[in-house]
Tab-separated table of C-alpha atoms in Angstrom:
chain	number	residue	atom	x	y	z
A	26	MET	CA	17.378	6.442	21.472
A	27	PRO	CA	14.717	2.898	21.736
A	28	LEU	CA	10.996	4.482	19.258
A	29	ASP	CA	8.412	5.545	21.501
A	30	PRO	CA	5.412	3.831	19.648
A	31	ALA	CA	2.664	5.625	22.656
A	32	GLY	CA	3.752	8.618	22.039
A	33	SER	CA	4.730	9.914	24.870
A	34	GLY	CA	6.314	12.518	23.953
A	35	SER	CA	10.420	12.212	25.010
A	36	ALA	CA	12.901	13.558	23.494
A	37	SER	CA	13.719	13.173	19.388
A	38	SER	CA	17.110	12.234	18.425
A	39	GLY	CA	16.653	13.686	15.125
A	40	PRO	CA	14.119	15.178	13.064
A	41	LEU	CA	11.700	12.737	13.243
A	42	PRO	CA	9.646	13.406	16.069
A	43	PRO	CA	8.934	10.705	18.387
A	44	GLY	CA	7.225	7.461	17.228
A	45	ARG	CA	3.482	7.454	18.131
A	46	ALA	CA	0.798	4.318	18.873
A	47	ALA	CA	-0.239	3.501	15.729
A	48	ASP	CA	-4.072	3.841	16.281
A	49	ALA	CA	-2.663	7.478	16.190
A	50	LEU	CA	-1.512	7.395	13.038
A	51	LEU	CA	-4.196	5.406	10.812
A	52	ALA	CA	-6.873	8.195	12.922
A	53	GLU	CA	-5.317	10.993	11.910
A	54	LEU	CA	-4.344	9.162	8.304
A	55	ARG	CA	-8.485	8.821	8.305
A	56	ALA	CA	-9.007	12.672	9.295
A	57	LEU	CA	-6.589	13.534	6.398
A	58	ARG	CA	-9.129	11.445	3.429
A	59	GLU	CA	-12.320	13.655	4.860
A	60	GLY	CA	-11.266	16.681	3.292
A	61	ASP	CA	-10.697	14.383	-0.423
A	62	ALA	CA	-12.948	14.720	-3.135
A	63	PRO	CA	-14.707	11.093	-2.093
A	64	THR	CA	-13.348	7.566	-4.173
A	65	ARG	CA	-16.792	5.385	-3.928
A	66	GLY	CA	-20.519	6.777	-4.209
A	67	GLY	CA	-20.460	8.049	-7.579
A	68	ARG	CA	-20.383	11.834	-7.222
A	69	THR	CA	-16.450	12.432	-8.492
A	70	PHE	CA	-16.601	11.664	-12.591
A	71	ALA	CA	-12.832	12.450	-12.203
A	72	TYR	CA	-9.576	10.980	-11.314
A	73	VAL	CA	-11.819	7.353	-9.700
A	74	TYR	CA	-12.918	4.303	-11.383
A	75	ASP	CA	-16.014	3.056	-9.088
A	76	ALA	CA	-16.964	-0.352	-9.652
A	77	GLY	CA	-19.264	-0.973	-6.408
A	78	LEU	CA	-18.512	-4.549	-6.342
A	79	PRO	CA	-18.677	-4.962	-1.990
A	80	GLY	CA	-15.555	-6.825	-0.662
A	81	LEU	CA	-13.916	-5.403	-3.589
A	82	ASP	CA	-11.878	-2.438	-2.418
A	83	GLY	CA	-10.458	-5.300	0.449
A	84	LEU	CA	-9.796	-7.840	-1.968
A	85	ALA	CA	-7.194	-5.360	-3.860
A	86	ALA	CA	-5.156	-3.662	-0.012
A	87	GLU	CA	-5.292	-7.478	1.656
A	88	ALA	CA	-3.002	-8.869	-1.765
A	89	TYR	CA	-1.348	-5.905	-2.506
A	90	ALA	CA	-0.028	-6.558	1.076
A	91	VAL	CA	1.028	-10.455	0.843
A	92	HIS	CA	3.214	-9.061	-1.652
A	93	ALA	CA	4.038	-5.138	-0.407
A	94	SER	CA	7.624	-6.253	0.366
A	95	VAL	CA	8.509	-8.256	-2.738
A	96	ASN	CA	11.025	-6.529	-4.711
A	97	GLY	CA	10.159	-6.594	-8.782
A	98	LEU	CA	13.392	-5.583	-9.544
A	99	ASP	CA	14.731	-9.066	-9.664
A	100	PRO	CA	12.554	-12.102	-10.872
A	101	THR	CA	14.826	-14.142	-10.219
A	102	VAL	CA	15.186	-14.454	-6.705
A	103	PHE	CA	11.279	-13.879	-5.772
A	104	PRO	CA	9.962	-15.614	-8.798
A	105	SER	CA	6.310	-15.104	-7.999
A	106	VAL	CA	7.132	-11.422	-9.903
A	107	ALA	CA	7.216	-13.243	-13.112
A	108	ARG	CA	4.403	-15.389	-12.649
A	109	LEU	CA	1.698	-12.776	-11.650
A	110	GLU	CA	2.902	-10.620	-14.362
A	111	ASN	CA	2.857	-13.755	-16.902
A	112	ASP	CA	-0.288	-13.987	-15.495
A	113	VAL	CA	-1.839	-10.219	-15.792
A	114	VAL	CA	-0.154	-9.888	-18.738
A	115	GLY	CA	-1.463	-13.054	-20.581
A	116	ALA	CA	-4.900	-11.770	-19.559
A	117	VAL	CA	-4.438	-8.556	-21.416
A	118	ALA	CA	-3.379	-9.760	-24.519
A	119	ALA	CA	-6.080	-12.468	-25.111
A	120	VAL	CA	-8.271	-9.468	-24.516
A	121	LEU	CA	-6.332	-6.693	-27.205
A	122	GLY	CA	-3.002	-8.659	-28.790
A	123	THR	CA	-2.794	-11.636	-31.445
A	124	PRO	CA	-1.072	-14.591	-31.510
A	125	GLY	CA	3.126	-13.683	-30.697
A	126	VAL	CA	2.343	-10.191	-28.425
A	127	GLN	CA	4.070	-9.963	-25.080
A	128	GLY	CA	4.055	-6.495	-22.882
A	129	THR	CA	4.724	-5.284	-19.913
A	130	PHE	CA	3.279	-4.501	-16.243
A	131	THR	CA	3.558	-0.661	-15.535
A	132	SER	CA	2.665	1.807	-13.056
A	133	GLY	CA	0.366	3.356	-14.792
A	134	GLY	CA	-0.095	4.944	-18.150
A	135	THR	CA	2.122	7.853	-18.741
A	136	GLU	CA	4.680	5.342	-18.328
A	137	SER	CA	3.343	2.758	-19.841
A	138	VAL	CA	3.689	5.570	-23.012
A	139	LEU	CA	6.980	6.567	-22.089
A	140	LEU	CA	7.835	2.825	-21.878
A	141	ALA	CA	6.292	2.774	-26.662
A	142	VAL	CA	8.050	6.213	-26.939
A	143	LYS	CA	11.250	5.558	-26.115
A	144	THR	CA	10.914	1.496	-28.626
A	145	ALA	CA	9.773	2.972	-31.259
A	146	ARG	CA	13.152	5.976	-30.937
A	147	ASP	CA	15.714	3.160	-29.911
A	148	HIS	CA	13.621	1.326	-32.970
A	149	ALA	CA	13.882	3.565	-35.474
A	150	ARG	CA	17.524	4.281	-34.259
A	151	ALA	CA	18.931	1.050	-34.528
A	152	GLY	CA	16.133	0.122	-37.518
A	153	ARG	CA	16.811	2.850	-39.676
A	154	GLY	CA	19.761	5.171	-38.641
A	155	VAL	CA	17.618	8.198	-37.136
A	156	ASP	CA	18.397	10.623	-34.768
A	157	ARG	CA	16.612	13.388	-34.796
A	158	PRO	CA	12.794	11.112	-33.981
A	159	GLU	CA	9.502	12.810	-34.942
A	160	LEU	CA	6.742	11.401	-32.972
A	161	VAL	CA	3.010	12.523	-34.523
A	162	LEU	CA	0.452	13.084	-33.032
A	163	PRO	CA	-3.026	14.375	-33.063
A	164	SER	CA	-4.350	17.555	-31.167
A	165	THR	CA	-5.934	15.687	-28.330
A	166	ALA	CA	-3.192	12.683	-27.562
A	167	HIS	CA	-2.648	12.774	-23.646
A	168	PRO	CA	-0.210	14.896	-22.720
A	169	ALA	CA	1.923	11.390	-21.852
A	170	PHE	CA	3.168	11.452	-25.263
A	171	HIS	CA	4.014	15.212	-24.836
A	172	LYS	CA	5.949	14.054	-21.350
A	173	ALA	CA	7.198	11.242	-23.035
A	174	ALA	CA	8.647	13.134	-26.385
A	175	HIS	CA	10.649	15.652	-23.952
A	176	TYR	CA	11.713	12.999	-21.863
A	177	LEU	CA	13.700	10.720	-24.736
A	178	GLY	CA	14.381	13.946	-26.657
A	179	VAL	CA	11.861	13.252	-29.462
A	180	ASP	CA	10.169	15.419	-31.355
A	181	PRO	CA	6.564	15.914	-31.303
A	182	VAL	CA	4.406	16.686	-34.527
A	183	VAL	CA	0.751	18.252	-33.294
A	184	VAL	CA	-1.945	17.429	-36.347
A	185	PRO	CA	-5.333	18.787	-36.202
A	186	VAL	CA	-8.269	16.696	-35.130
A	187	ASP	CA	-11.936	17.027	-37.086
A	188	PRO	CA	-13.351	20.421	-35.149
A	189	VAL	CA	-16.925	18.862	-35.211
A	190	THR	CA	-16.241	15.191	-34.476
A	191	PHE	CA	-13.009	15.617	-32.695
A	192	ARG	CA	-11.038	12.850	-34.240
A	193	ALA	CA	-8.253	12.471	-35.219
A	194	ASP	CA	-7.949	12.422	-39.896
A	195	PRO	CA	-5.762	9.701	-40.758
A	196	ASP	CA	-5.072	12.104	-43.879
A	197	ALA	CA	-3.867	14.968	-41.469
A	198	VAL	CA	-1.329	12.187	-40.656
A	199	ALA	CA	0.112	10.964	-43.080
A	200	ALA	CA	0.865	14.376	-44.221
A	201	ALA	CA	2.435	14.846	-41.289
A	202	LEU	CA	4.639	12.078	-41.555
A	203	THR	CA	8.694	12.556	-42.315
A	204	PRO	CA	11.961	9.986	-42.673
A	205	ARG	CA	12.162	11.385	-39.038
A	206	THR	CA	9.185	10.205	-37.976
A	207	VAL	CA	9.670	6.959	-35.647
A	208	LEU	CA	5.907	6.540	-33.651
A	209	VAL	CA	1.792	7.527	-34.984
A	210	ALA	CA	-0.739	7.511	-31.803
A	211	ALA	CA	-4.182	6.789	-31.769
A	212	SER	CA	-6.296	7.599	-29.079
A	213	ALA	CA	-9.097	4.940	-28.262
A	214	PRO	CA	-11.008	6.776	-26.567
A	215	SER	CA	-9.337	10.351	-25.897
A	216	TYR	CA	-9.471	11.242	-22.859
A	217	ALA	CA	-11.029	14.527	-23.458
A	218	HIS	CA	-13.841	14.165	-25.607
A	219	GLY	CA	-14.311	10.292	-24.751
A	220	VAL	CA	-14.655	9.511	-28.812
A	221	MET	CA	-12.243	7.318	-31.110
A	222	ASP	CA	-9.432	7.675	-33.502
A	223	PRO	CA	-10.157	5.673	-36.632
A	224	VAL	CA	-7.467	3.549	-36.176
A	225	ALA	CA	-7.466	1.082	-38.439
A	226	GLY	CA	-7.528	4.144	-40.657
A	227	ILE	CA	-4.044	6.063	-38.781
A	228	ALA	CA	-2.759	2.778	-38.764
A	229	ALA	CA	-2.782	1.928	-42.242
A	230	VAL	CA	-1.015	5.639	-42.951
A	231	ALA	CA	1.385	4.274	-40.696
A	232	ALA	CA	2.162	0.928	-41.996
A	233	GLU	CA	2.206	3.027	-44.936
A	234	ARG	CA	5.992	4.294	-44.430
A	235	GLY	CA	6.972	1.848	-42.094
A	236	VAL	CA	6.362	3.884	-39.164
A	237	LEU	CA	5.384	2.297	-36.376
A	238	CYS	CA	1.400	2.689	-34.514
A	239	HIS	CA	0.553	2.966	-30.426
A	240	VAL	CA	-2.787	3.753	-29.612
A	241	ASP	CA	-4.084	4.463	-26.980
A	242	ALA	CA	-6.693	2.750	-24.972
A	243	CYS	CA	-5.170	3.606	-21.871
A	244	ILE	CA	-8.953	4.510	-20.517
A	245	GLY	CA	-10.914	2.506	-23.022
A	246	GLY	CA	-9.077	-0.633	-23.997
A	247	TRP	CA	-10.267	-2.639	-20.578
A	248	TYR	CA	-13.857	-1.291	-21.036
A	249	LEU	CA	-14.911	-1.126	-25.274
A	250	PRO	CA	-14.207	-5.248	-25.324
A	251	PHE	CA	-16.584	-5.707	-23.193
A	252	LEU	CA	-18.493	-3.152	-23.967
A	253	ARG	CA	-18.106	-4.919	-27.677
A	254	ARG	CA	-19.401	-8.699	-25.767
A	255	THR	CA	-23.333	-6.969	-24.960
A	256	GLY	CA	-24.185	-6.235	-28.253
A	257	ARG	CA	-22.912	-3.039	-29.064
A	258	PRO	CA	-20.644	-1.881	-31.707
A	259	VAL	CA	-17.097	-0.648	-30.987
A	260	GLU	CA	-14.555	0.547	-33.631
A	261	PRO	CA	-11.848	-2.192	-33.629
A	262	PHE	CA	-8.447	-0.526	-32.473
A	263	ASP	CA	-6.069	-3.465	-30.490
A	264	LEU	CA	-3.387	-5.285	-31.649
A	265	SER	CA	-5.731	-7.092	-34.341
A	266	VAL	CA	-6.214	-3.980	-36.525
A	267	PRO	CA	-2.882	-4.087	-38.933
A	268	GLY	CA	-0.081	-1.253	-38.583
A	269	VAL	CA	-0.826	-1.128	-34.457
A	270	THR	CA	1.928	-1.812	-32.803
A	271	SER	CA	2.269	-1.428	-29.422
A	272	LEU	CA	-1.206	-0.422	-27.235
A	273	SER	CA	-1.541	0.385	-23.648
A	274	VAL	CA	-4.485	0.269	-21.667
A	275	ASP	CA	-4.530	1.126	-17.669
A	276	LEU	CA	-5.667	-1.894	-15.148
A	277	HIS	CA	-6.716	0.845	-12.445
A	278	LYS	CA	-9.081	3.028	-15.018
A	279	TYR	CA	-12.075	-0.014	-16.237
A	280	GLY	CA	-9.714	-2.881	-14.618
A	281	TYR	CA	-11.461	-1.443	-11.459
A	282	ALA	CA	-7.539	-2.618	-9.840
A	283	ASP	CA	-6.127	-0.030	-7.135
A	284	LYS	CA	-3.429	2.952	-8.622
A	285	GLY	CA	-0.844	2.689	-10.114
A	286	ALA	CA	-1.790	-0.964	-12.404
A	287	SER	CA	-1.368	-0.367	-16.501
A	288	VAL	CA	0.032	-2.825	-19.280
A	289	VAL	CA	1.632	-1.949	-22.338
A	290	LEU	CA	1.446	-4.211	-25.242
A	291	TYR	CA	3.902	-5.001	-28.067
A	292	ARG	CA	3.285	-7.012	-31.426
A	293	ASP	CA	5.727	-9.710	-30.387
A	294	ALA	CA	9.371	-10.160	-28.016
A	295	GLU	CA	12.199	-8.281	-31.266
A	296	LEU	CA	9.874	-4.627	-30.594
A	297	ARG	CA	9.909	-5.242	-26.656
A	298	ARG	CA	12.622	-6.196	-26.196
A	299	HIS	CA	13.748	-2.031	-27.417
A	300	GLN	CA	12.115	-1.119	-23.685
A	301	TYR	CA	14.025	-2.817	-22.034
A	302	PHE	CA	17.304	-1.137	-20.047
A	303	ALA	CA	20.593	-2.634	-19.326
A	304	HIS	CA	23.989	-1.501	-17.702
A	305	ALA	CA	26.965	-4.046	-17.272
A	306	GLY	CA	29.635	-1.747	-17.094
A	307	TRP	CA	29.240	-0.784	-13.477
A	308	PRO	CA	30.571	-2.088	-10.542
A	309	GLY	CA	27.666	-4.203	-9.121
A	310	TYR	CA	25.609	-6.830	-9.984
A	311	PRO	CA	24.207	-6.576	-13.318
A	312	VAL	CA	21.044	-4.100	-14.878
A	313	VAL	CA	18.443	-5.137	-16.017
A	314	ASN	CA	14.987	-2.781	-16.328
A	315	PRO	CA	12.368	-3.906	-18.437
A	316	THR	CA	10.483	-0.285	-17.451
A	317	ALA	CA	11.392	2.943	-16.291
A	318	GLN	CA	11.799	1.510	-12.733
A	319	GLY	CA	14.102	-0.137	-10.902
A	320	THR	CA	12.740	-0.847	-7.280
A	321	ARG	CA	9.425	-1.488	-7.070
A	322	SER	CA	7.561	-3.165	-4.804
A	323	ALA	CA	4.860	-6.336	-6.166
A	324	GLY	CA	2.305	-5.193	-4.456
A	325	LEU	CA	0.504	-3.249	-7.419
A	326	LEU	CA	0.998	-6.944	-9.329
A	327	ALA	CA	-0.787	-8.697	-7.090
A	328	GLN	CA	-4.183	-6.679	-6.187
A	329	ALA	CA	-4.332	-6.327	-9.992
A	330	TRP	CA	-3.816	-9.884	-10.087
A	331	ALA	CA	-6.121	-10.656	-7.367
A	332	VAL	CA	-8.759	-8.358	-9.018
A	333	LEU	CA	-8.732	-9.446	-13.117
A	334	ARG	CA	-9.213	-12.973	-11.667
A	335	HIS	CA	-11.783	-12.184	-9.626
A	336	ILE	CA	-14.276	-9.666	-11.291
A	337	GLY	CA	-13.610	-12.105	-14.819
A	338	GLY	CA	-14.601	-11.795	-17.831
A	339	ASP	CA	-18.435	-12.154	-17.450
A	340	GLY	CA	-17.945	-9.700	-14.567
A	341	TYR	CA	-16.380	-7.013	-16.772
A	342	THR	CA	-19.516	-7.616	-19.268
A	343	ALA	CA	-21.031	-6.874	-16.645
A	344	LEU	CA	-19.762	-3.556	-15.604
A	345	ALA	CA	-19.427	-2.483	-18.891
A	346	GLU	CA	-23.602	-3.021	-19.063
A	347	ARG	CA	-23.650	-0.775	-16.132
A	348	VAL	CA	-21.858	1.897	-17.802
A	349	ALA	CA	-22.988	1.767	-20.501
A	350	ALA	CA	-26.686	1.976	-19.454
A	351	ALA	CA	-25.919	4.730	-17.512
A	352	ALA	CA	-24.492	6.481	-20.606
A	353	GLU	CA	-27.585	5.723	-23.375
A	354	ARG	CA	-29.540	7.960	-20.063
A	355	LEU	CA	-26.930	11.059	-19.435
A	356	VAL	CA	-26.813	11.490	-23.618
A	357	PRO	CA	-30.056	11.945	-24.061
A	358	GLY	CA	-30.805	13.798	-21.120
A	359	LEU	CA	-27.985	16.334	-20.937
A	360	ARG	CA	-29.250	16.683	-25.356
A	361	GLY	CA	-32.306	17.467	-23.628
A	362	THR	CA	-30.974	20.084	-21.450
A	363	GLU	CA	-31.291	23.729	-23.045
A	364	GLY	CA	-28.110	25.257	-23.609
A	365	VAL	CA	-25.974	21.683	-23.205
A	366	GLU	CA	-24.267	20.809	-26.288
A	367	VAL	CA	-22.375	17.259	-26.066
A	368	LEU	CA	-19.420	18.085	-28.351
A	369	GLY	CA	-18.453	14.516	-30.601
A	370	GLU	CA	-20.429	10.881	-29.924
A	371	PRO	CA	-18.512	9.474	-26.891
A	372	ALA	CA	-17.866	6.627	-27.507
A	373	GLY	CA	-19.480	4.741	-24.360
A	374	SER	CA	-17.557	6.088	-20.955
A	375	LEU	CA	-16.753	9.315	-21.559
A	376	VAL	CA	-18.537	12.391	-21.771
A	377	ALA	CA	-17.811	16.272	-22.399
A	378	PHE	CA	-20.535	19.114	-22.438
A	379	THR	CA	-20.521	22.485	-23.205
A	380	VAL	CA	-22.628	25.446	-21.966
A	381	THR	CA	-24.014	28.027	-24.174
A	382	GLY	CA	-24.746	31.416	-23.752
A	383	ALA	CA	-27.870	33.556	-25.074
A	384	ASP	CA	-25.523	33.615	-29.212
A	385	SER	CA	-25.844	29.809	-28.212
A	386	SER	CA	-22.421	29.307	-28.491
A	387	PRO	CA	-20.230	28.046	-25.524
A	388	ASP	CA	-19.640	30.286	-22.835
A	389	LEU	CA	-16.185	30.104	-20.423
A	390	GLY	CA	-18.265	31.074	-17.538
A	391	LEU	CA	-20.925	29.280	-17.237
A	392	VAL	CA	-19.622	26.286	-18.175
A	393	LEU	CA	-17.166	26.866	-15.049
A	394	HIS	CA	-19.853	28.497	-12.952
A	395	THR	CA	-21.953	25.349	-13.604
A	396	ALA	CA	-18.778	23.537	-12.181
A	397	ASP	CA	-18.566	25.052	-9.590
A	398	GLY	CA	-22.258	24.522	-8.451
A	399	MET	CA	-22.170	21.345	-9.609
A	400	ARG	CA	-18.979	20.932	-6.941
A	401	GLU	CA	-21.246	22.704	-4.058
A	402	ARG	CA	-23.515	19.987	-4.306
A	403	GLY	CA	-21.696	17.725	-4.116
A	404	TRP	CA	-20.169	16.163	-7.592
A	405	TYR	CA	-17.262	17.041	-9.047
A	406	LEU	CA	-17.225	17.218	-13.161
A	407	GLN	CA	-13.659	17.943	-14.047
A	408	PRO	CA	-13.364	22.045	-16.283
A	409	GLN	CA	-11.653	22.013	-19.562
A	410	LEU	CA	-10.558	25.090	-21.009
A	411	SER	CA	-10.632	26.269	-24.698
A	412	CYS	CA	-7.323	24.858	-26.611
A	413	ALA	CA	-7.456	25.264	-30.465
A	414	GLY	CA	-10.268	25.986	-30.962
A	415	MET	CA	-12.052	23.352	-29.477
A	416	PRO	CA	-14.228	24.789	-27.110
A	417	PRO	CA	-13.580	24.949	-22.874
A	418	ASN	CA	-16.111	21.757	-21.535
A	419	LEU	CA	-17.263	19.547	-18.970
A	420	HIS	CA	-15.414	16.305	-18.890
A	421	LEU	CA	-17.251	13.026	-17.248
A	422	THR	CA	-15.928	9.755	-16.758
A	423	LEU	CA	-18.166	7.288	-15.874
A	424	THR	CA	-18.273	4.082	-13.563
A	425	PRO	CA	-21.309	1.196	-12.707
A	426	ALA	CA	-21.078	3.826	-9.450
A	427	THR	CA	-23.215	5.909	-11.790
A	428	GLY	CA	-25.933	3.559	-12.699
A	429	ASP	CA	-28.798	4.529	-10.418
A	430	ARG	CA	-27.618	8.028	-10.016
A	431	VAL	CA	-27.682	9.873	-13.361
A	432	GLU	CA	-31.261	11.312	-12.835
A	433	ALA	CA	-29.981	13.136	-9.608
A	434	LEU	CA	-27.504	14.481	-11.212
A	435	LEU	CA	-29.645	15.550	-13.907
A	436	ALA	CA	-31.538	16.898	-12.147
A	437	ASP	CA	-28.303	18.387	-9.886
A	438	LEU	CA	-26.814	20.135	-13.135
A	439	ARG	CA	-29.701	21.663	-14.611
A	440	ALA	CA	-30.193	23.281	-11.065
A	441	SER	CA	-26.520	24.328	-11.213
A	442	LEU	CA	-27.396	26.048	-14.865
A	443	ALA	CA	-30.023	27.810	-13.707
A	444	ALA	CA	-27.231	29.152	-10.918
A	445	ALA	CA	-24.939	30.487	-12.959
A	446	ARG	CA	-27.288	31.907	-15.804
A	447	ALA	CA	-27.778	34.013	-12.697
A	448	ALA	CA	-24.699	34.800	-11.336
A	449	GLU	CA	-22.508	37.762	-11.701
A	450	PRO	CA	-21.247	36.692	-15.386
A	451	VAL	CA	-16.813	35.441	-15.534
A	452	ALA	CA	-15.065	37.909	-16.387
A	453	VAL	CA	-10.807	39.240	-16.527
A	454	ASP	CA	-10.021	42.943	-16.970
A	455	PRO	CA	-9.185	42.973	-20.461
A	456	ALA	CA	-6.286	44.950	-19.555
A	457	VAL	CA	-4.903	42.662	-16.610
A	458	ALA	CA	-4.744	39.596	-19.277
A	459	GLY	CA	-3.142	42.302	-21.948
A	460	ALA	CA	-0.614	42.371	-19.276
A	461	VAL	CA	-0.352	39.442	-17.599
A	462	ALA	CA	-0.236	37.995	-21.904
A	463	GLY	CA	2.589	39.730	-22.717
A	464	LEU	CA	4.685	38.031	-19.892
A	465	ASP	CA	8.033	35.686	-20.718
A	466	PRO	CA	7.146	32.558	-19.052
A	467	ASP	CA	10.890	31.764	-19.037
A	468	ARG	CA	12.033	35.409	-16.955
A	469	LEU	CA	9.242	35.214	-14.704
A	470	GLY	CA	10.754	36.254	-10.927
A	471	PRO	CA	9.033	35.147	-7.950
A	472	GLU	CA	7.533	38.246	-7.222
A	473	ASP	CA	5.908	37.823	-10.565
A	474	ILE	CA	4.614	34.416	-9.931
A	475	ALA	CA	3.086	36.082	-7.030
A	476	GLY	CA	1.579	38.436	-8.568
A	477	VAL	CA	0.361	36.882	-11.633
A	478	LEU	CA	-1.184	34.338	-8.360
A	479	ALA	CA	-2.985	37.407	-6.177
A	480	LEU	CA	-4.828	38.106	-9.444
A	481	ALA	CA	-6.131	34.934	-9.104
A	482	GLY	CA	-7.144	35.204	-6.607
A	483	ILE	CA	-4.599	33.025	-5.071
A	484	GLY	CA	-2.317	34.449	-2.452
A	485	PRO	CA	1.135	33.089	-0.576
A	486	GLY	CA	0.490	29.628	1.595
A	487	ALA	CA	-3.386	29.783	0.422
A	488	PRO	CA	-5.555	27.200	0.000
A	489	PRO	CA	-7.190	26.625	-3.499
A	490	PRO	CA	-10.327	29.297	-3.318
A	491	THR	CA	-13.593	26.677	-3.304
A	492	ARG	CA	-14.794	28.272	-6.591
A	493	THR	CA	-12.289	27.873	-9.000
A	494	ALA	CA	-14.601	29.977	-11.923
A	495	PRO	CA	-12.427	33.213	-11.407
A	496	VAL	CA	-8.778	31.403	-11.403
A	497	LEU	CA	-9.606	29.133	-14.829
A	498	ALA	CA	-11.789	32.065	-16.505
A	499	LEU	CA	-7.762	33.633	-16.304
A	500	LEU	CA	-5.690	30.968	-17.134
A	501	ASP	CA	-8.177	30.486	-20.503
A	502	ALA	CA	-6.603	33.389	-22.060
A	503	LEU	CA	-3.581	32.916	-21.349
A	504	PRO	CA	-0.791	31.256	-23.633
A	505	ASP	CA	0.038	27.660	-23.213
A	506	ARG	CA	3.294	28.396	-22.036
A	507	LEU	CA	2.007	30.914	-19.620
A	508	LYS	CA	-0.491	28.633	-18.582
A	509	GLU	CA	2.266	26.053	-17.497
A	510	ARG	CA	4.782	28.245	-15.731
A	511	LEU	CA	1.629	29.174	-13.835
A	512	MET	CA	0.418	25.981	-13.146
A	513	THR	CA	3.728	24.344	-11.855
A	514	GLU	CA	4.699	27.636	-9.234
A	515	PHE	CA	0.919	27.134	-8.206
A	516	VAL	CA	1.148	23.046	-7.623
A	517	GLY	CA	5.107	23.406	-6.695
A	518	SER	CA	2.913	26.290	-3.342
A	519	LEU	CA	1.947	23.398	-2.613
A	520	PHE	CA	4.404	20.914	-1.891
A	521	ARG	CA	6.727	22.910	0.263
A	522	VAL	CA	7.794	22.353	3.984
């Protein structure tokens, strides 16, 4: 049966309805987007990075379109892939590397971290015969490391961070090292609090024991070097630091490319070799995959290449200046707001703050009510729950588009705080919390899950509640494994056909 591009309603021969006109489909997609948080305009402080540069989105989209149908699986068939990747990785290595550094373009920070952990596992297996590998992580390390460890059969060993500065402790890292350790991680900066780990100290203790050290600079790697160029001090964190053997940086963050674009760098090609997967034991074509993906569109590579070359070094320095100037107004404004406590010493572009109650200690209910109040006023601040003695807080990711909105943000924040203090306190019934906390997450059935979600005000097929304070307060009271199970079930409920 021929397609019906006009969508005239003719019968379909399969599970798909009749074809529809392109204009109608694009209109429907635009209508769906109206329900999303805005990705431009500087009011969404997580997930998106807005350079505020006219025409940049159009350039990225057109560059993607040129290479959208090119398969990055085989650069011998599509040599433009190798040229573009060498250009992008070379530019990143010139900023963050040293002579001899090699790297790979990936789909995002999670894949970059996954590949770095695989590389470390296989490197230790080949060189030291380690067959039960361990990965030493500060408690503030990104969950991507735990995901990689889960996928790759590596045991994560978590060490606490300083409870005041939230920075990793090199001595604690050193104490956690064993003959099974294959990799140590540090953050530049950590996502949760936006503070820099002491990379030089961590890399030194790893090097003393012959262990690889990965720096997760996914969020700071393309901001901090240009921040340094503005004349502001930045702690050393890249591959020039002795002992650092790999580093990840996301270009879809402060590189302002579209999602997903990341680079993982290694000190040399010999180390990078362990990242690759090759297989010749089948009757098809010889397979060599540098990344976790096989087939991948070269469109994402092309748009990252175009955005990097369009903005250029001077452009990134100017954008870093705008972010830093916004932070230099925001952080004092937060610290000057009664009941607000900035956590740690922000490295520049990420800020986390908690809200204190009458006893001057962090108050979960005030934090969550404030987040809801800000969302009602058109701002998205990311709520973060308490963890291992670290307080609940609100996270902000600053971008150049934030620059002219700091004062408006602070004004609405003070109004939201006042409303939060006047609101009914967020309270979880201790009996309910105790009963739920006693559940075994590995034995929960569908009815148990539905009952717990109902307590949080989430019914079958219901959209997420507009005010999330009661839901997040209940989650905060539960053990981590139970939180994970409930979150998995909730997100799974959103993706059912």
